[in-house]
PDB file of C-alpha atoms and ligand atoms in Angstrom:
ATOM      1  CA  UNK Q  17      57.059  86.216  63.228  1.00 55.00           C
ATOM      2  CA  UNK Q  18      58.032  87.043  66.851  1.00 83.00           C
ATOM      3  CA  UNK Q  19      61.273  88.958  66.894  1.00 95.00           C
ATOM      4  CA  UNK Q  20      64.041  87.869  69.207  1.00 98.00           C
ATOM      5  CA  UNK Q  21      65.515  90.214  71.786  1.00 98.00           C
ATOM      6  CA  UNK Q  22      69.294  89.987  71.607  1.00 98.00           C
ATOM      7  CA  UNK Q  23      71.304  91.325  74.539  1.00 98.00           C
ATOM      8  CA  UNK Q  24      74.804  92.407  73.609  1.00 98.00           C
ATOM      9  CA  UNK Q  25      77.461  94.263  75.593  1.00 98.00           C
ATOM     10  CA  UNK Q  26      80.739  93.969  77.441  1.00 98.00           C
ATOM     11  CA  UNK Q  27      81.458  91.269  80.032  1.00 97.00           C
ATOM     12  CA  UNK Q  28      79.799  91.980  83.357  1.00 95.00           C
ATOM     13  CA  UNK Q  29      77.096  94.324  82.064  1.00 97.00           C
ATOM     14  CA  UNK Q  30      74.350  91.929  83.198  1.00 96.00           C
ATOM     15  CA  UNK Q  31      73.317  90.275  79.898  1.00 98.00           C
ATOM     16  CA  UNK Q  32      72.573  86.917  81.514  1.00 97.00           C
ATOM     17  CA  UNK Q  33      70.937  88.060  84.751  1.00 97.00           C
ATOM     18  CA  UNK Q  34      68.846  90.730  83.023  1.00 98.00           C
ATOM     19  CA  UNK Q  35      68.060  88.335  80.160  1.00 98.00           C
ATOM     20  CA  UNK Q  36      66.536  85.735  82.501  1.00 98.00           C
ATOM     21  CA  UNK Q  37      64.307  88.319  84.198  1.00 98.00           C
ATOM     22  CA  UNK Q  38      63.347  90.028  80.944  1.00 98.00           C
ATOM     23  CA  UNK Q  39      62.290  86.703  79.443  1.00 98.00           C
ATOM     24  CA  UNK Q  40      60.199  85.902  82.543  1.00 98.00           C
ATOM     25  CA  UNK Q  41      58.512  89.286  82.381  1.00 97.00           C
ATOM     26  CA  UNK Q  42      57.764  89.028  78.660  1.00 97.00           C
ATOM     27  CA  UNK Q  43      56.850  85.324  78.886  1.00 97.00           C
ATOM     28  CA  UNK Q  44      59.510  84.435  76.372  1.00 98.00           C
ATOM     29  CA  UNK Q  45      62.122  81.696  76.445  1.00 98.00           C
ATOM     30  CA  UNK Q  46      65.653  82.640  77.498  1.00 98.00           C
ATOM     31  CA  UNK Q  47      68.751  81.311  75.762  1.00 98.00           C
ATOM     32  CA  UNK Q  48      72.277  82.071  76.944  1.00 98.00           C
ATOM     33  CA  UNK Q  49      74.703  81.453  74.070  1.00 98.00           C
ATOM     34  CA  UNK Q  50      77.702  80.714  76.289  1.00 98.00           C
ATOM     35  CA  UNK Q  51      75.733  78.170  78.353  1.00 98.00           C
ATOM     36  CA  UNK Q  52      74.478  76.525  75.130  1.00 98.00           C
ATOM     37  CA  UNK Q  53      78.039  76.279  73.812  1.00 98.00           C
ATOM     38  CA  UNK Q  54      79.087  74.688  77.119  1.00 98.00           C
ATOM     39  CA  UNK Q  55      76.284  72.131  76.749  1.00 98.00           C
ATOM     40  CA  UNK Q  56      77.357  71.257  73.202  1.00 98.00           C
ATOM     41  CA  UNK Q  57      81.089  70.921  73.990  1.00 98.00           C
ATOM     42  CA  UNK Q  58      80.599  69.528  77.486  1.00 98.00           C
ATOM     43  CA  UNK Q  59      83.089  71.840  79.235  1.00 98.00           C
ATOM     44  CA  UNK Q  60      83.052  75.456  80.481  1.00 97.00           C
ATOM     45  CA  UNK Q  61      83.901  78.438  78.265  1.00 97.00           C
ATOM     46  CA  UNK Q  62      87.067  78.972  80.347  1.00 96.00           C
ATOM     47  CA  UNK Q  63      88.068  75.360  79.692  1.00 97.00           C
ATOM     48  CA  UNK Q  64      87.357  75.679  75.923  1.00 98.00           C
ATOM     49  CA  UNK Q  65      89.743  78.668  75.794  1.00 97.00           C
ATOM     50  CA  UNK Q  66      92.344  76.805  77.847  1.00 96.00           C
ATOM     51  CA  UNK Q  67      92.260  73.516  75.926  1.00 98.00           C
ATOM     52  CA  UNK Q  68      91.490  74.655  72.369  1.00 98.00           C
ATOM     53  CA  UNK Q  69      92.072  78.441  72.239  1.00 97.00           C
ATOM     54  CA  UNK Q  70      89.968  81.476  71.411  1.00 97.00           C
ATOM     55  CA  UNK Q  71      89.659  80.661  67.690  1.00 98.00           C
ATOM     56  CA  UNK Q  72      87.833  77.420  68.447  1.00 98.00           C
ATOM     57  CA  UNK Q  73      85.525  79.240  70.862  1.00 98.00           C
ATOM     58  CA  UNK Q  74      84.754  81.887  68.213  1.00 98.00           C
ATOM     59  CA  UNK Q  75      83.864  79.236  65.660  1.00 98.00           C
ATOM     60  CA  UNK Q  76      81.534  77.519  68.152  1.00 98.00           C
ATOM     61  CA  UNK Q  77      80.061  80.939  68.903  1.00 98.00           C
ATOM     62  CA  UNK Q  78      79.341  81.561  65.209  1.00 98.00           C
ATOM     63  CA  UNK Q  79      77.637  78.166  64.878  1.00 98.00           C
ATOM     64  CA  UNK Q  80      75.565  78.991  67.959  1.00 98.00           C
ATOM     65  CA  UNK Q  81      74.653  82.465  66.650  1.00 98.00           C
ATOM     66  CA  UNK Q  82      73.368  80.850  63.427  1.00 98.00           C
ATOM     67  CA  UNK Q  83      71.447  78.226  65.401  1.00 98.00           C
ATOM     68  CA  UNK Q  84      69.723  80.588  67.850  1.00 98.00           C
ATOM     69  CA  UNK Q  85      68.906  83.048  65.048  1.00 98.00           C
ATOM     70  CA  UNK Q  86      66.717  80.431  63.426  1.00 97.00           C
ATOM     71  CA  UNK Q  87      64.418  80.551  66.462  1.00 97.00           C
ATOM     72  CA  UNK Q  88      61.683  83.111  67.146  1.00 97.00           C
ATOM     73  CA  UNK Q  89      60.376  85.004  70.115  1.00 97.00           C
ATOM     74  CA  UNK Q  90      63.261  84.292  72.473  1.00 98.00           C
ATOM     75  CA  UNK Q  91      65.538  86.452  74.597  1.00 98.00           C
ATOM     76  CA  UNK Q  92      69.181  85.751  73.760  1.00 98.00           C
ATOM     77  CA  UNK Q  93      72.169  86.662  75.925  1.00 98.00           C
ATOM     78  CA  UNK Q  94      75.286  86.810  73.755  1.00 98.00           C
ATOM     79  CA  UNK Q  95      78.878  86.716  74.993  1.00 98.00           C
ATOM     80  CA  UNK Q  96      80.747  89.998  75.325  1.00 98.00           C
ATOM     81  CA  UNK Q  97      82.744  89.317  72.165  1.00 98.00           C
ATOM     82  CA  UNK Q  98      79.944  87.956  69.953  1.00 98.00           C
ATOM     83  CA  UNK Q  99      79.455  91.254  68.098  1.00 98.00           C
ATOM     84  CA  UNK Q 100      83.160  91.463  67.194  1.00 98.00           C
ATOM     85  CA  UNK Q 101      82.372  89.089  64.319  1.00 98.00           C
ATOM     86  CA  UNK Q 102      80.302  90.723  61.548  1.00 98.00           C
ATOM     87  CA  UNK Q 103      78.510  87.533  60.607  1.00 98.00           C
ATOM     88  CA  UNK Q 104      77.254  87.062  64.181  1.00 98.00           C
ATOM     89  CA  UNK Q 105      75.744  90.532  64.069  1.00 98.00           C
ATOM     90  CA  UNK Q 106      74.077  90.016  60.710  1.00 98.00           C
ATOM     91  CA  UNK Q 107      72.514  86.643  61.579  1.00 98.00           C
ATOM     92  CA  UNK Q 108      71.347  87.791  65.017  1.00 98.00           C
ATOM     93  CA  UNK Q 109      69.846  90.920  63.457  1.00 97.00           C
ATOM     94  CA  UNK Q 110      67.881  89.000  60.796  1.00 96.00           C
ATOM     95  CA  UNK Q 111      65.133  88.285  63.286  1.00 95.00           C
ATOM     96  CA  UNK Q 112      66.208  90.247  66.334  1.00 97.00           C
ATOM     97  CA  UNK Q 113      66.417  93.617  68.030  1.00 97.00           C
ATOM     98  CA  UNK Q 114      69.900  94.248  69.375  1.00 98.00           C
ATOM     99  CA  UNK Q 115      69.960  95.795  72.824  1.00 98.00           C
ATOM    100  CA  UNK Q 116      73.341  96.789  74.208  1.00 98.00           C
ATOM    101  CA  UNK Q 117      73.728  96.845  77.980  1.00 98.00           C
ATOM    102  CA  UNK Q 118      76.332  99.365  79.114  1.00 98.00           C
ATOM    103  CA  UNK Q 119      77.964  99.821  82.502  1.00 98.00           C
ATOM    104  CA  UNK Q 120      80.745 101.913  83.972  1.00 98.00           C
ATOM    105  CA  UNK Q 121      84.269 100.396  84.044  1.00 97.00           C
ATOM    106  CA  UNK Q 122      84.093 100.435  87.871  1.00 97.00           C
ATOM    107  CA  UNK Q 123      80.847  98.444  87.945  1.00 96.00           C
ATOM    108  CA  UNK Q 124      82.196  95.989  85.393  1.00 97.00           C
ATOM    109  CA  UNK Q 125      85.367  95.617  87.457  1.00 96.00           C
ATOM    110  CA  UNK Q 126      83.360  94.841  90.604  1.00 95.00           C
ATOM    111  CA  UNK Q 127      81.088  92.372  88.832  1.00 94.00           C
ATOM    112  CA  UNK Q 128      83.852  90.460  87.037  1.00 93.00           C
ATOM    113  CA  UNK Q 129      85.889  90.311  90.223  1.00 91.00           C
ATOM    114  CA  UNK Q 130      83.063  88.503  91.971  1.00 89.00           C
ATOM    115  CA  UNK Q 131      83.299  85.767  89.318  1.00 85.00           C
ATOM    116  CA  UNK Q 132      87.049  85.688  89.005  1.00 83.00           C
ATOM    117  CA  UNK Q 133      88.483  82.852  86.893  1.00 81.00           C
ATOM    118  CA  UNK Q 134      85.404  82.373  84.698  1.00 87.00           C
ATOM    119  CA  UNK Q 135      86.366  84.951  82.054  1.00 92.00           C
ATOM    120  CA  UNK Q 136      89.417  83.826  80.100  1.00 92.00           C
ATOM    121  CA  UNK Q 137      90.007  87.220  78.463  1.00 93.00           C
ATOM    122  CA  UNK Q 138      90.380  89.001  81.799  1.00 92.00           C
ATOM    123  CA  UNK Q 139      93.321  87.871  83.875  1.00 86.00           C
ATOM    124  CA  UNK Q 140      93.050  87.799  87.635  1.00 85.00           C
ATOM    125  CA  UNK Q 141      95.004  91.036  88.041  1.00 90.00           C
ATOM    126  CA  UNK Q 142      92.772  92.998  85.666  1.00 93.00           C
ATOM    127  CA  UNK Q 143      92.399  96.678  86.625  1.00 95.00           C
ATOM    128  CA  UNK Q 144      89.685  99.278  86.040  1.00 97.00           C
ATOM    129  CA  UNK Q 145      92.067 100.891  83.519  1.00 97.00           C
ATOM    130  CA  UNK Q 146      92.408  97.614  81.571  1.00 96.00           C
ATOM    131  CA  UNK Q 147      88.632  97.361  81.387  1.00 97.00           C
ATOM    132  CA  UNK Q 148      88.352 100.985  80.309  1.00 98.00           C
ATOM    133  CA  UNK Q 149      90.833 100.360  77.498  1.00 97.00           C
ATOM    134  CA  UNK Q 150      89.070  97.208  76.280  1.00 97.00           C
ATOM    135  CA  UNK Q 151      85.719  98.997  76.427  1.00 98.00           C
ATOM    136  CA  UNK Q 152      87.113 101.749  74.212  1.00 98.00           C
ATOM    137  CA  UNK Q 153      88.546  99.226  71.762  1.00 98.00           C
ATOM    138  CA  UNK Q 154      85.202  97.481  71.491  1.00 98.00           C
ATOM    139  CA  UNK Q 155      82.929 100.528  71.490  1.00 98.00           C
ATOM    140  CA  UNK Q 156      82.583 100.599  67.687  1.00 98.00           C
ATOM    141  CA  UNK Q 157      81.230  97.038  67.777  1.00 98.00           C
ATOM    142  CA  UNK Q 158      78.698  97.689  70.546  1.00 98.00           C
ATOM    143  CA  UNK Q 159      77.554 100.756  68.599  1.00 98.00           C
ATOM    144  CA  UNK Q 160      75.700  98.412  66.204  1.00 97.00           C
ATOM    145  CA  UNK Q 161      72.873  98.118  68.775  1.00 98.00           C
ATOM    146  CA  UNK Q 162      69.339  99.287  67.999  1.00 97.00           C
ATOM    147  CA  UNK Q 163      68.923 100.379  71.607  1.00 97.00           C
ATOM    148  CA  UNK Q 164      71.431 101.071  74.409  1.00 97.00           C
ATOM    149  CA  UNK Q 165      70.598 100.857  78.086  1.00 98.00           C
ATOM    150  CA  UNK Q 166      72.966 101.841  80.873  1.00 97.00           C
ATOM    151  CA  UNK Q 167      72.718  99.475  83.829  1.00 96.00           C
ATOM    152  CA  UNK Q 168      75.021 101.392  86.194  1.00 95.00           C
ATOM    153  CA  UNK Q 169      73.430 102.866  89.312  1.00 89.00           C
ATOM    154  CA  UNK Q 170      70.065 101.286  88.485  1.00 93.00           C
ATOM    155  CA  UNK Q 171      68.248  98.395  90.062  1.00 95.00           C
ATOM    156  CA  UNK Q 172      67.017  95.419  88.059  1.00 96.00           C
ATOM    157  CA  UNK Q 173      63.414  96.664  87.793  1.00 97.00           C
ATOM    158  CA  UNK Q 174      64.500 100.059  86.480  1.00 97.00           C
ATOM    159  CA  UNK Q 175      66.645  98.393  83.808  1.00 97.00           C
ATOM    160  CA  UNK Q 176      63.835  96.007  82.820  1.00 98.00           C
ATOM    161  CA  UNK Q 177      61.319  98.854  82.566  1.00 97.00           C
ATOM    162  CA  UNK Q 178      63.704 100.907  80.469  1.00 97.00           C
ATOM    163  CA  UNK Q 179      64.217  98.018  78.059  1.00 97.00           C
ATOM    164  CA  UNK Q 180      60.490  97.291  77.791  1.00 97.00           C
ATOM    165  CA  UNK Q 181      59.693 100.951  77.223  1.00 96.00           C
ATOM    166  CA  UNK Q 182      62.319 101.199  74.505  1.00 95.00           C
ATOM    167  CA  UNK Q 183      60.975  98.047  72.836  1.00 94.00           C
ATOM    168  CA  UNK Q 184      57.449  99.473  72.826  1.00 93.00           C
ATOM    169  CA  UNK Q 185      58.392 102.833  71.398  1.00 88.00           C
TER     170      UNK Q 185
HETATM  171  C1  S3P Y   9      83.886  87.095  76.025  1.00 67.10           C
HETATM  172  C2  S3P Y   9      82.866  87.197  76.932  1.00 67.10           C
HETATM  173  C3  S3P Y   9      82.327  86.053  77.677  1.00 67.10           C
HETATM  174  C4  S3P Y   9      82.542  84.749  76.896  1.00 67.10           C
HETATM  175  C5  S3P Y   9      83.990  84.608  76.504  1.00 67.10           C
HETATM  176  C6  S3P Y   9      84.482  85.779  75.645  1.00 67.10           C
HETATM  177  C7  S3P Y   9      84.400  88.310  75.355  1.00 67.10           C
HETATM  178  O1  S3P Y   9      80.937  86.228  77.932  1.00 67.10           O
HETATM  179  O2  S3P Y   9      81.717  84.694  75.767  1.00 67.10           O
HETATM  180  O3  S3P Y   9      84.732  84.528  77.680  1.00 67.10           O
HETATM  181  O4  S3P Y   9      85.108  88.219  74.345  1.00 67.10           O
HETATM  182  O5  S3P Y   9      84.040  89.430  75.819  1.00 67.10           O
HETATM  183  P1  S3P Y   9      80.341  87.277  79.038  1.00 67.10           P
HETATM  184  O6  S3P Y   9      80.176  88.579  78.338  1.00 67.10           O
HETATM  185  O7  S3P Y   9      79.039  86.671  79.423  1.00 67.10           O
HETATM  186  O8  S3P Y   9      81.314  87.319  80.149  1.00 67.10           O
END
């Protein structure tokens, strides 16, 4: 059974962009949970939060975690909050290696600012300090990863090589 590679980590750590490239390199299929949820509901994640609230999003996220976990040999990008729910972690782990992408609060700030308005949990005046605080609050959840890779001050190829090396060792 081909294990899935599950990318976890805070918003703006590169789960989706690295996931696409990692899947290409490993000749695996890539699945982005947030994009899949958007396809099912027919509106963006930001719009789901706005119209129906976070609780509804989290229940869609759990259904999606169960669904993608039934597949094999795929690279999965989770949302930044997926691992806050224990059941998501246990189903994703059943057939997957959990890789946490980390980044400095400054890098995260710069990345999320470029896509302002798409992340409902970060308001448009979010500061580096806010991100630092949220990172600290969530650290114990990200600590469930089998492998952690820091993406700050590294180019895409370096990050991909580090992940592949870690997977092989
Ligand atoms: C969330 C992160 C988002 C998305 C939703 C909630 C979070 O995904 O799932 O807005 O709780 O951290 P990204 O990590 O891709 O931004």
